[in-house]
C-alpha cells in the first residue's frame, strides 16, 4: 500500500459546538483525499451537536459518532484513537475549517 491509498482517520472531539460543527464536518466532506474515516467523539454534549453529527453519519458511511459521558477533550481524543483503523491519524477541532487539500498534503 502506498501513502496515496492509506486510510486516514480524522478524529473530531466534540462538546457543545452546535454552531460550528457543521462547518467543520463540511470541510472534511469536501476533502480532495477521500479514503478517510471520521470519528466524531461526542463528549457528553448537552446541545444539538451530537444529533447534527448523527445525521451526517446516516448519510455518509465514512462517519461514525461515538457518544461518551463528559470526561474532557483528552479522553475524547483517546477514545477516537482507540476506535480508529487508519494508518494515519489527524485531529480536527469542532470549530475548525480545514483547506480542501489538508488530508491530501
Short mmCIF file of C-alpha atoms in Angstrom, two decimals:
data_model
loop_
_atom_site.label_atom_id
_atom_site.label_comp_id
_atom_site.label_asym_id
_atom_site.label_seq_id
_atom_site.Cartn_x
_atom_site.Cartn_y
_atom_site.Cartn_z
CA UNK A 1 0.00 0.00 0.00
CA UNK A 2 1.28 3.43 -0.85
CA UNK A 3 0.53 6.52 1.15
CA UNK A 4 -1.85 7.59 -1.62
CA UNK A 5 -4.05 4.59 -0.73
CA UNK A 6 -3.73 4.76 3.06
CA UNK A 7 -6.78 5.15 5.24
CA UNK A 8 -6.65 8.37 7.24
CA UNK A 9 -8.57 8.59 10.50
CA UNK A 10 -9.95 12.04 11.24
CA UNK A 11 -10.85 12.41 14.90
CA UNK A 12 -13.11 15.25 15.99
CA UNK A 13 -13.67 15.63 19.73
CA UNK A 14 -16.99 17.38 20.24
CA UNK A 15 -18.58 19.20 23.14
CA UNK A 16 -21.41 21.73 22.74
CA UNK A 17 -20.42 23.13 19.35
CA UNK A 18 -23.76 23.08 17.54
CA UNK A 19 -22.97 26.47 15.99
CA UNK A 20 -19.68 25.36 14.38
CA UNK A 21 -19.70 21.58 13.93
CA UNK A 22 -21.49 21.60 10.57
CA UNK A 23 -18.79 23.89 9.14
CA UNK A 24 -16.08 21.54 10.40
CA UNK A 25 -17.90 18.49 9.01
CA UNK A 26 -18.44 20.20 5.66
CA UNK A 27 -14.73 20.98 5.40
CA UNK A 28 -13.93 17.30 5.97
CA UNK A 29 -16.54 16.21 3.44
CA UNK A 30 -15.02 18.49 0.80
CA UNK A 31 -11.53 16.98 1.05
CA UNK A 32 -9.73 16.07 -2.17
CA UNK A 33 -8.48 12.91 -0.43
CA UNK A 34 -11.43 10.60 0.18
CA UNK A 35 -10.02 7.42 1.76
CA UNK A 36 -10.95 8.54 5.25
CA UNK A 37 -12.87 7.53 8.31
CA UNK A 38 -14.22 10.30 10.50
CA UNK A 39 -14.67 9.55 14.18
CA UNK A 40 -16.65 12.20 15.98
CA UNK A 41 -16.40 11.67 19.73
CA UNK A 42 -19.35 13.44 21.33
CA UNK A 43 -18.09 14.16 24.84
CA UNK A 44 -21.47 14.43 26.55
CA UNK A 45 -22.78 17.43 24.62
CA UNK A 46 -25.95 18.96 26.04
CA UNK A 47 -26.83 20.86 22.87
CA UNK A 48 -27.67 19.53 19.37
CA UNK A 49 -24.03 18.85 18.40
CA UNK A 50 -24.28 15.09 18.64
CA UNK A 51 -27.56 14.95 16.74
CA UNK A 52 -26.11 17.04 13.90
CA UNK A 53 -23.27 14.53 13.54
CA UNK A 54 -25.61 11.55 13.86
CA UNK A 55 -27.49 12.84 10.80
CA UNK A 56 -24.25 13.11 8.81
CA UNK A 57 -23.30 9.56 9.85
CA UNK A 58 -26.62 8.30 8.45
CA UNK A 59 -25.76 9.82 5.08
CA UNK A 60 -22.01 9.17 4.82
CA UNK A 61 -20.69 5.73 5.84
CA UNK A 62 -17.22 7.17 6.48
CA UNK A 63 -18.60 8.95 9.58
CA UNK A 64 -19.04 7.33 12.97
CA UNK A 65 -20.27 9.14 16.06
CA UNK A 66 -19.22 7.82 19.44
CA UNK A 67 -21.24 9.20 22.35
CA UNK A 68 -19.50 9.17 25.73
CA UNK A 69 -20.19 10.82 29.09
CA UNK A 70 -18.38 14.13 29.50
CA UNK A 71 -14.80 13.42 30.51
CA UNK A 72 -12.69 16.04 28.75
CA UNK A 73 -11.09 16.57 25.37
CA UNK A 74 -8.01 14.43 26.08
CA UNK A 75 -10.15 11.42 26.94
CA UNK A 76 -12.34 12.04 23.87
CA UNK A 77 -9.25 12.06 21.65
CA UNK A 78 -8.01 8.83 23.22
CA UNK A 79 -11.41 7.19 22.63
CA UNK A 80 -11.10 8.24 18.98
CA UNK A 81 -7.59 6.81 18.73
CA UNK A 82 -8.72 3.50 20.23
CA UNK A 83 -11.60 3.26 17.73
CA UNK A 84 -9.56 4.29 14.68
CA UNK A 85 -8.49 1.93 11.90
CA UNK A 86 -6.42 4.33 9.81
CA UNK A 87 -2.76 4.12 9.03
CA UNK A 88 -2.57 7.84 9.75
CA UNK A 89 -4.48 9.90 12.32
CA UNK A 90 -5.25 13.59 12.40
CA UNK A 91 -7.28 15.68 14.81
CA UNK A 92 -9.66 18.45 13.87
CA UNK A 93 -11.48 20.59 16.39
CA UNK A 94 -15.22 21.09 16.14
CA UNK A 95 -14.76 24.76 15.34
CA UNK A 96 -12.08 24.26 12.64
CA UNK A 97 -12.42 24.72 8.92
CA UNK A 98 -9.67 22.96 7.00
CA UNK A 99 -8.49 23.60 3.43
CA UNK A 100 -9.77 21.18 0.76
CA UNK A 101 -6.32 19.64 0.29
CA UNK A 102 -5.47 19.29 4.01
CA UNK A 103 -5.60 15.49 4.07
CA UNK A 104 -4.03 15.06 0.65
CA UNK A 105 -1.00 17.08 1.69
#
